[in-house]
PDB file of C-alpha atoms in Angstrom:
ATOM      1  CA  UNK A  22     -22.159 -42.614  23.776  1.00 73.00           C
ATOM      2  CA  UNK A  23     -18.364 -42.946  24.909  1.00 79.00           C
ATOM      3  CA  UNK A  24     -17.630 -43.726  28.600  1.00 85.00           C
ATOM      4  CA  UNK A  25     -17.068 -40.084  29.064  1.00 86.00           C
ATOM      5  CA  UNK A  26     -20.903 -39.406  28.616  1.00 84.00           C
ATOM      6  CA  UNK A  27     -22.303 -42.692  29.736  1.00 83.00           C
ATOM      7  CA  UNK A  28     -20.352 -41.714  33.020  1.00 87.00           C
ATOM      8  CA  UNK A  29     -22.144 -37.942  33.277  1.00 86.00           C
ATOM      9  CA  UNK A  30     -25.589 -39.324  32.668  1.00 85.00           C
ATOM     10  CA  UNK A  31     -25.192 -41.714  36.016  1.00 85.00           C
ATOM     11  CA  UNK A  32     -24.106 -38.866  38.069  1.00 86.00           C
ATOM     12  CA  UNK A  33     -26.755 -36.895  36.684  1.00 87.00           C
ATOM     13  CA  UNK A  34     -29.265 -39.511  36.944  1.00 85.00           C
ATOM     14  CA  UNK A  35     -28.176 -40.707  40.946  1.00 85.00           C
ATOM     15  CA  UNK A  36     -28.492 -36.904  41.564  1.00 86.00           C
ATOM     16  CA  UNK A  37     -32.095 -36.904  40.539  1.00 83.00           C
ATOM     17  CA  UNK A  38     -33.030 -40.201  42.464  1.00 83.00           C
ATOM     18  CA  UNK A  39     -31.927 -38.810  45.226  1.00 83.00           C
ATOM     19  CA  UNK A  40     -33.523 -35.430  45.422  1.00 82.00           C
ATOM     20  CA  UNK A  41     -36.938 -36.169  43.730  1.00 84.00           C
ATOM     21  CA  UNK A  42     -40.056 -37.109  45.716  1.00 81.00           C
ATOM     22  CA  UNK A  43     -41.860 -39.425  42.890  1.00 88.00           C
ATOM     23  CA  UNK A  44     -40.555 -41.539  40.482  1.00 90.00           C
ATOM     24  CA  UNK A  45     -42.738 -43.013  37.713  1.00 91.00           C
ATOM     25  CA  UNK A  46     -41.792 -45.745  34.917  1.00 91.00           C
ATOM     26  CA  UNK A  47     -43.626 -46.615  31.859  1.00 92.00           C
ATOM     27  CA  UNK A  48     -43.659 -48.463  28.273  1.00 91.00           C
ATOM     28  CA  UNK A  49     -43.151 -45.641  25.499  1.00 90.00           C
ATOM     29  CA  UNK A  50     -42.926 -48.284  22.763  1.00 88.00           C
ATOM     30  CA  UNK A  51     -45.176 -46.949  19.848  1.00 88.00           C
ATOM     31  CA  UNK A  52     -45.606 -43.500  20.818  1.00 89.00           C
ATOM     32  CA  UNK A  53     -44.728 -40.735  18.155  1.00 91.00           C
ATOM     33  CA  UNK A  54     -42.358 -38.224  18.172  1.00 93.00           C
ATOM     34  CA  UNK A  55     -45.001 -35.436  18.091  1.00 93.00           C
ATOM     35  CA  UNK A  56     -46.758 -37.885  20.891  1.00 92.00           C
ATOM     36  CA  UNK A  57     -43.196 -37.585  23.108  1.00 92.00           C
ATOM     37  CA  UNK A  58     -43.061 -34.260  22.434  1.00 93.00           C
ATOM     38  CA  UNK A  59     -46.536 -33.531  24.052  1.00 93.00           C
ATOM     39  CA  UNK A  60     -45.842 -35.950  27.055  1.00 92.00           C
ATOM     40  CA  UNK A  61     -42.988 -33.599  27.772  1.00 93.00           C
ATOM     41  CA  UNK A  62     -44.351 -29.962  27.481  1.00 94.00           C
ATOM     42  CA  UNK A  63     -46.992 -31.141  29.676  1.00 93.00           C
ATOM     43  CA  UNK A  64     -44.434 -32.608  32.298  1.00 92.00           C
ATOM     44  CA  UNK A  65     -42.296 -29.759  31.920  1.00 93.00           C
ATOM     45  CA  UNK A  66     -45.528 -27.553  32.608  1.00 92.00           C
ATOM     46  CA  UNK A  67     -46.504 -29.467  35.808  1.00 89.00           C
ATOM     47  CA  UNK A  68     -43.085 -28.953  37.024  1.00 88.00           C
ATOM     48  CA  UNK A  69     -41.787 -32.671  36.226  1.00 90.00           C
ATOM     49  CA  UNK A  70     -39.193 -34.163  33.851  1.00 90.00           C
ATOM     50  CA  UNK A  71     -39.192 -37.010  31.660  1.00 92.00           C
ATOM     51  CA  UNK A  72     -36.194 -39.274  30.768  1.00 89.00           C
ATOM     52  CA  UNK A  73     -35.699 -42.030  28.392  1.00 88.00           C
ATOM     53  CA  UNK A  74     -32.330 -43.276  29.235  1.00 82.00           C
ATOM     54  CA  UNK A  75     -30.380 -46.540  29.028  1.00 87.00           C
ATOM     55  CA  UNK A  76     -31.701 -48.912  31.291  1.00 86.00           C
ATOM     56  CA  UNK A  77     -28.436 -50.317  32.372  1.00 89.00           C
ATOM     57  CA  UNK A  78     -27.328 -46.898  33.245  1.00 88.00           C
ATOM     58  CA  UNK A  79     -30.538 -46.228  34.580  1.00 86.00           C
ATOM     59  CA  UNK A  80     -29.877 -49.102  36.974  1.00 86.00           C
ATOM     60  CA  UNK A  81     -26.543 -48.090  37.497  1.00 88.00           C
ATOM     61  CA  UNK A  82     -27.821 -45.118  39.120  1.00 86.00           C
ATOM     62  CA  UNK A  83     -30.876 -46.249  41.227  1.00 84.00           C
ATOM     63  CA  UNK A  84     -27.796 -48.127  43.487  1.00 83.00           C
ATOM     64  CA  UNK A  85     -28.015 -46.616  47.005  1.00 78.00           C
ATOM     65  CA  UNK A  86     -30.809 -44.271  46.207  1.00 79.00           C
ATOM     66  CA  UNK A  87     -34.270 -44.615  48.054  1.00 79.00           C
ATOM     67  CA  UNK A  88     -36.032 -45.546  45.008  1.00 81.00           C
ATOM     68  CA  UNK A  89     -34.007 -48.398  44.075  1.00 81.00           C
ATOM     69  CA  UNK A  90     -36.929 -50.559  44.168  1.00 83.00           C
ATOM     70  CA  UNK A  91     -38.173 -49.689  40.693  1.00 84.00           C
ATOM     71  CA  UNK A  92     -34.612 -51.391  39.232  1.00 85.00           C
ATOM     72  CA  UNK A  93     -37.232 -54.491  38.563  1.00 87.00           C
ATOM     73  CA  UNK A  94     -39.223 -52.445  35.996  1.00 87.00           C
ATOM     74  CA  UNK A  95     -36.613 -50.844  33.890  1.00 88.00           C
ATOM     75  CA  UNK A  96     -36.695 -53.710  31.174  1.00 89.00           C
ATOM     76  CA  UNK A  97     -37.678 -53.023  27.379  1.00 87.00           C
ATOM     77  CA  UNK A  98     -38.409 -49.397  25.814  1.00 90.00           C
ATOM     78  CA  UNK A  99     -39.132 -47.587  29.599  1.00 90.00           C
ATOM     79  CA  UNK A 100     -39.009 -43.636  30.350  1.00 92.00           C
ATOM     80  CA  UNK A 101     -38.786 -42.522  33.801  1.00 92.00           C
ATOM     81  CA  UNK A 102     -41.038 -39.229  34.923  1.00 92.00           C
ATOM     82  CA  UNK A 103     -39.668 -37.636  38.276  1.00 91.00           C
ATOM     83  CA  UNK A 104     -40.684 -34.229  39.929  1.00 87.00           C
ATOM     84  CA  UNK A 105     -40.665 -32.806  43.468  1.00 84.00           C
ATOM     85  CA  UNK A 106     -44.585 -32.327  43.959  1.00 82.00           C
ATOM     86  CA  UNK A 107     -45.499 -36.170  44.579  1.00 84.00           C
ATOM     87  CA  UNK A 108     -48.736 -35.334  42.748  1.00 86.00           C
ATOM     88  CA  UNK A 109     -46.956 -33.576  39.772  1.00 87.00           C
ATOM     89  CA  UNK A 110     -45.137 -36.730  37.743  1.00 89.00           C
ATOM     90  CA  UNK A 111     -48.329 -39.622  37.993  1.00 91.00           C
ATOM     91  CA  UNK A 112     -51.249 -36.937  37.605  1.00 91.00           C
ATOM     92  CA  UNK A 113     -49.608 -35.863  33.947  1.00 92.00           C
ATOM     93  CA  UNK A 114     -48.755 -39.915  33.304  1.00 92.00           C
ATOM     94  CA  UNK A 115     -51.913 -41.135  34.512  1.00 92.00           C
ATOM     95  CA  UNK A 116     -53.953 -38.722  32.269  1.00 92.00           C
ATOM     96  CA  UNK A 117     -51.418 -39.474  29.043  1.00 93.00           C
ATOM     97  CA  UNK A 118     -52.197 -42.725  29.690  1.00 92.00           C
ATOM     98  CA  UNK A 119     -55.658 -42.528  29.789  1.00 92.00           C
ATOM     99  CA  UNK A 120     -55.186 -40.546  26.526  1.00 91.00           C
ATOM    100  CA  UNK A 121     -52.541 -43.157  24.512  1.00 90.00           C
ATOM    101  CA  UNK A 122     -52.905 -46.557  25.093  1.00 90.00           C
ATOM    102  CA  UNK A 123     -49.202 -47.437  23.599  1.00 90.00           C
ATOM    103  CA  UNK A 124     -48.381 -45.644  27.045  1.00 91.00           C
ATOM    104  CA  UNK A 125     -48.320 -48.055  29.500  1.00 91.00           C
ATOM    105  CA  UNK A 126     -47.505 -47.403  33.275  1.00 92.00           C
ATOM    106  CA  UNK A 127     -45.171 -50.096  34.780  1.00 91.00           C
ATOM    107  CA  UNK A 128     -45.365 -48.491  38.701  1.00 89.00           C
ATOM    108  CA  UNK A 129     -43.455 -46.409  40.390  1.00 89.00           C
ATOM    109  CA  UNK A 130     -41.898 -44.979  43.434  1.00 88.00           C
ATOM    110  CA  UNK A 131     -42.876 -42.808  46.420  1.00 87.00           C
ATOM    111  CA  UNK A 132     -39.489 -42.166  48.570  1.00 81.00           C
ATOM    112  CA  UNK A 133     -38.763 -45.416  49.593  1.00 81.00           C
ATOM    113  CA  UNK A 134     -42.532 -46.566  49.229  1.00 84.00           C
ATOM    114  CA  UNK A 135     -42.461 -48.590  46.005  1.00 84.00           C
ATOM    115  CA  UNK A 136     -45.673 -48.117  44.154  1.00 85.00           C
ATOM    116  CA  UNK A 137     -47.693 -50.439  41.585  1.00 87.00           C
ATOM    117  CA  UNK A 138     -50.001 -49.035  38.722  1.00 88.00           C
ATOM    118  CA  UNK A 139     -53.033 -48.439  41.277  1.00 89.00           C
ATOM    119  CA  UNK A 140     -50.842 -46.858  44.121  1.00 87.00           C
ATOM    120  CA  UNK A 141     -49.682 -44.356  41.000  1.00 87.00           C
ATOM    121  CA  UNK A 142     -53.454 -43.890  39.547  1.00 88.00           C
ATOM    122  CA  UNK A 143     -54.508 -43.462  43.910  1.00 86.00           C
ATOM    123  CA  UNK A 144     -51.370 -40.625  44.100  1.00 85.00           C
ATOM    124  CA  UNK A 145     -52.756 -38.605  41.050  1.00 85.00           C
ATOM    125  CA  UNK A 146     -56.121 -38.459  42.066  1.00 84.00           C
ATOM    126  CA  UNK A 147     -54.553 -36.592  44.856  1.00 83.00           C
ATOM    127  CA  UNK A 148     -54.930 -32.259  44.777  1.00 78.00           C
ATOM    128  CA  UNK A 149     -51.817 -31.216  44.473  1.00 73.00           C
ATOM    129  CA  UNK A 150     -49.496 -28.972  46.861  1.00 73.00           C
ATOM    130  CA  UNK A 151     -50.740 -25.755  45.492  1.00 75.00           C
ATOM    131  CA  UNK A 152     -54.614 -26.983  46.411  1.00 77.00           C
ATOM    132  CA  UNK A 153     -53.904 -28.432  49.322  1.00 77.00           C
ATOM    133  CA  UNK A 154     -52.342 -24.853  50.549  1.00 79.00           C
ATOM    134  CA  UNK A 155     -55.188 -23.269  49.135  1.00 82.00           C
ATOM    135  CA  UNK A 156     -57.574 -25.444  51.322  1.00 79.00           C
ATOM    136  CA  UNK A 157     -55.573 -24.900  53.943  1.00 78.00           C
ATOM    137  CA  UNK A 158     -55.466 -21.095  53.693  1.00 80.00           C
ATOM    138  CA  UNK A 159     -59.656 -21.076  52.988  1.00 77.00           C
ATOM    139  CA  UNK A 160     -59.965 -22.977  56.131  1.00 71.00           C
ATOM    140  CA  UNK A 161     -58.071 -21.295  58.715  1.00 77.00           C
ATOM    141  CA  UNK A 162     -59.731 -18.052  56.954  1.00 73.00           C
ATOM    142  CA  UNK A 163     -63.208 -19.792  57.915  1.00 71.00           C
ATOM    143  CA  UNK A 164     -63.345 -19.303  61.418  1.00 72.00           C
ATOM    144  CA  UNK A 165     -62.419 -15.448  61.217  1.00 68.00           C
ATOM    145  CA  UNK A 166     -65.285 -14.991  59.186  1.00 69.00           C
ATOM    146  CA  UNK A 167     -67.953 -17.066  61.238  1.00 68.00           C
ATOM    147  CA  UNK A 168     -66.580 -14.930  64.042  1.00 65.00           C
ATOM    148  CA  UNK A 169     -67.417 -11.973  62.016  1.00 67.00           C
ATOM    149  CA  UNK A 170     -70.763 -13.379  61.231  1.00 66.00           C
ATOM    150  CA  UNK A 171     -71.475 -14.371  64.668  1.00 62.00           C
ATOM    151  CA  UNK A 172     -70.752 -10.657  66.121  1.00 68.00           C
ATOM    152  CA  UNK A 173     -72.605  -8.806  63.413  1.00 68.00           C
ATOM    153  CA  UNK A 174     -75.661 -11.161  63.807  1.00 66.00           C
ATOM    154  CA  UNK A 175     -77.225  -9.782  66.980  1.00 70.00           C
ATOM    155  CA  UNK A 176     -77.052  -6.423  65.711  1.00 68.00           C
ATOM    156  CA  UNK A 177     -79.039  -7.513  62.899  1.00 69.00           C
ATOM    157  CA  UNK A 178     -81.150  -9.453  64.365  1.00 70.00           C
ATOM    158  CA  UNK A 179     -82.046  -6.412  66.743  1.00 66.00           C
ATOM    159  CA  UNK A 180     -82.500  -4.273  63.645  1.00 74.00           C
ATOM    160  CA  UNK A 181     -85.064  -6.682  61.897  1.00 75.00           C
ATOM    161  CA  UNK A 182     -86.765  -6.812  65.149  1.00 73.00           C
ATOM    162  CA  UNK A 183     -87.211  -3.294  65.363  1.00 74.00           C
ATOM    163  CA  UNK A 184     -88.153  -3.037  61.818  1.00 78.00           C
ATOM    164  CA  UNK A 185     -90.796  -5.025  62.710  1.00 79.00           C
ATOM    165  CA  UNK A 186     -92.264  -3.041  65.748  1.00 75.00           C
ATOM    166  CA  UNK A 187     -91.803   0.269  63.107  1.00 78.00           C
ATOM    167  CA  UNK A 188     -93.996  -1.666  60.882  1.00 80.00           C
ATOM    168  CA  UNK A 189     -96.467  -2.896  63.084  1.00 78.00           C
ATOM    169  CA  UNK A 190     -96.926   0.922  64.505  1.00 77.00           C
ATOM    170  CA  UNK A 191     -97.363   1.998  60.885  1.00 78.00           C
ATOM    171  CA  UNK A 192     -99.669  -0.411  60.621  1.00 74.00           C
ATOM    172  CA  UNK A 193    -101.802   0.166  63.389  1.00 64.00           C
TER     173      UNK A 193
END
């Protein structure tokens, strides 16, 4: 990398501190290319990124940015997963993890909130911003329908009761 490059890749990098909700560092040491490859498509289909970068440069770029906090962990083979949906980034780690044990979280950062291997397992157990609309959506939907429910019930209670009296009659 000339100084040219080495130059883009903290700009680029700062850029991403910056703007990105979640930041989550890990080991990659021993992982295989096919291994990577899979970490990444299933980032990339969450909606998060992975980077292995220099960790100088890496440092370099975490100056002034919220997340500078995690500088501490960027020491040995590290890749750094970001994304915008806090739950996106640690849910696909967590579950690699779980999956490759030559994948080892280091921590983590949640805006300025630095974050240790438990607070990043405890943020992907959270639903994520898609099911947390949905739940939000089902449950201002709820009382509409128990209002429904609640208007419609006297009718049918009347109608049961009068079934009843038809019976009774046909009965008798």
């Amino acid at each position: 990398m000339d100084r040219a490059q080495k130059e883009e890749l903290v700009t680029s990098l700062s850029e991403v501190f910056k703007n990105t909700s979640v930041v989550v560092v890990a080991h990659y040491s021993g992982l295989t290319v096919a291994q990577m490859s899979n970490l990444r498509r299933q980032m990339k289909a969450s909606g998060a990124t992975v980077k292995v970068a220099k960790n100088r440069l890496a440092k370099i770029a975490l100056e002034g940015s919220d997340v500078a906090h995690v500088g501490h962990l960027l020491k040995g083979p590290t890749i750094i997963a970001y994304s915008s949906d806090p739950v996106a980034a640690p849910k696909v780690a967590v579950d690699f993890a779980k999956a490759h044990d030559k994948f080892v979280i280091l921590g983590g950062a949640f805006g300025a909130t630095a974050l240790n291997v438990d607070g990043v397992k405890a943020l992907a157990t959270m639903p994520s911003l898609d099911e947390l609309r949905a739940k939000l959506v089902g449950l201002i939907q709820a009382p509409a329908t128990k209002i429904a429910q609640l208007t419609t019930a006297p009718a049918a209670k009347l109608a049961r009761v009068f079934g009843a009296y038809a019976k009774e009659n046909e009965a008798a």
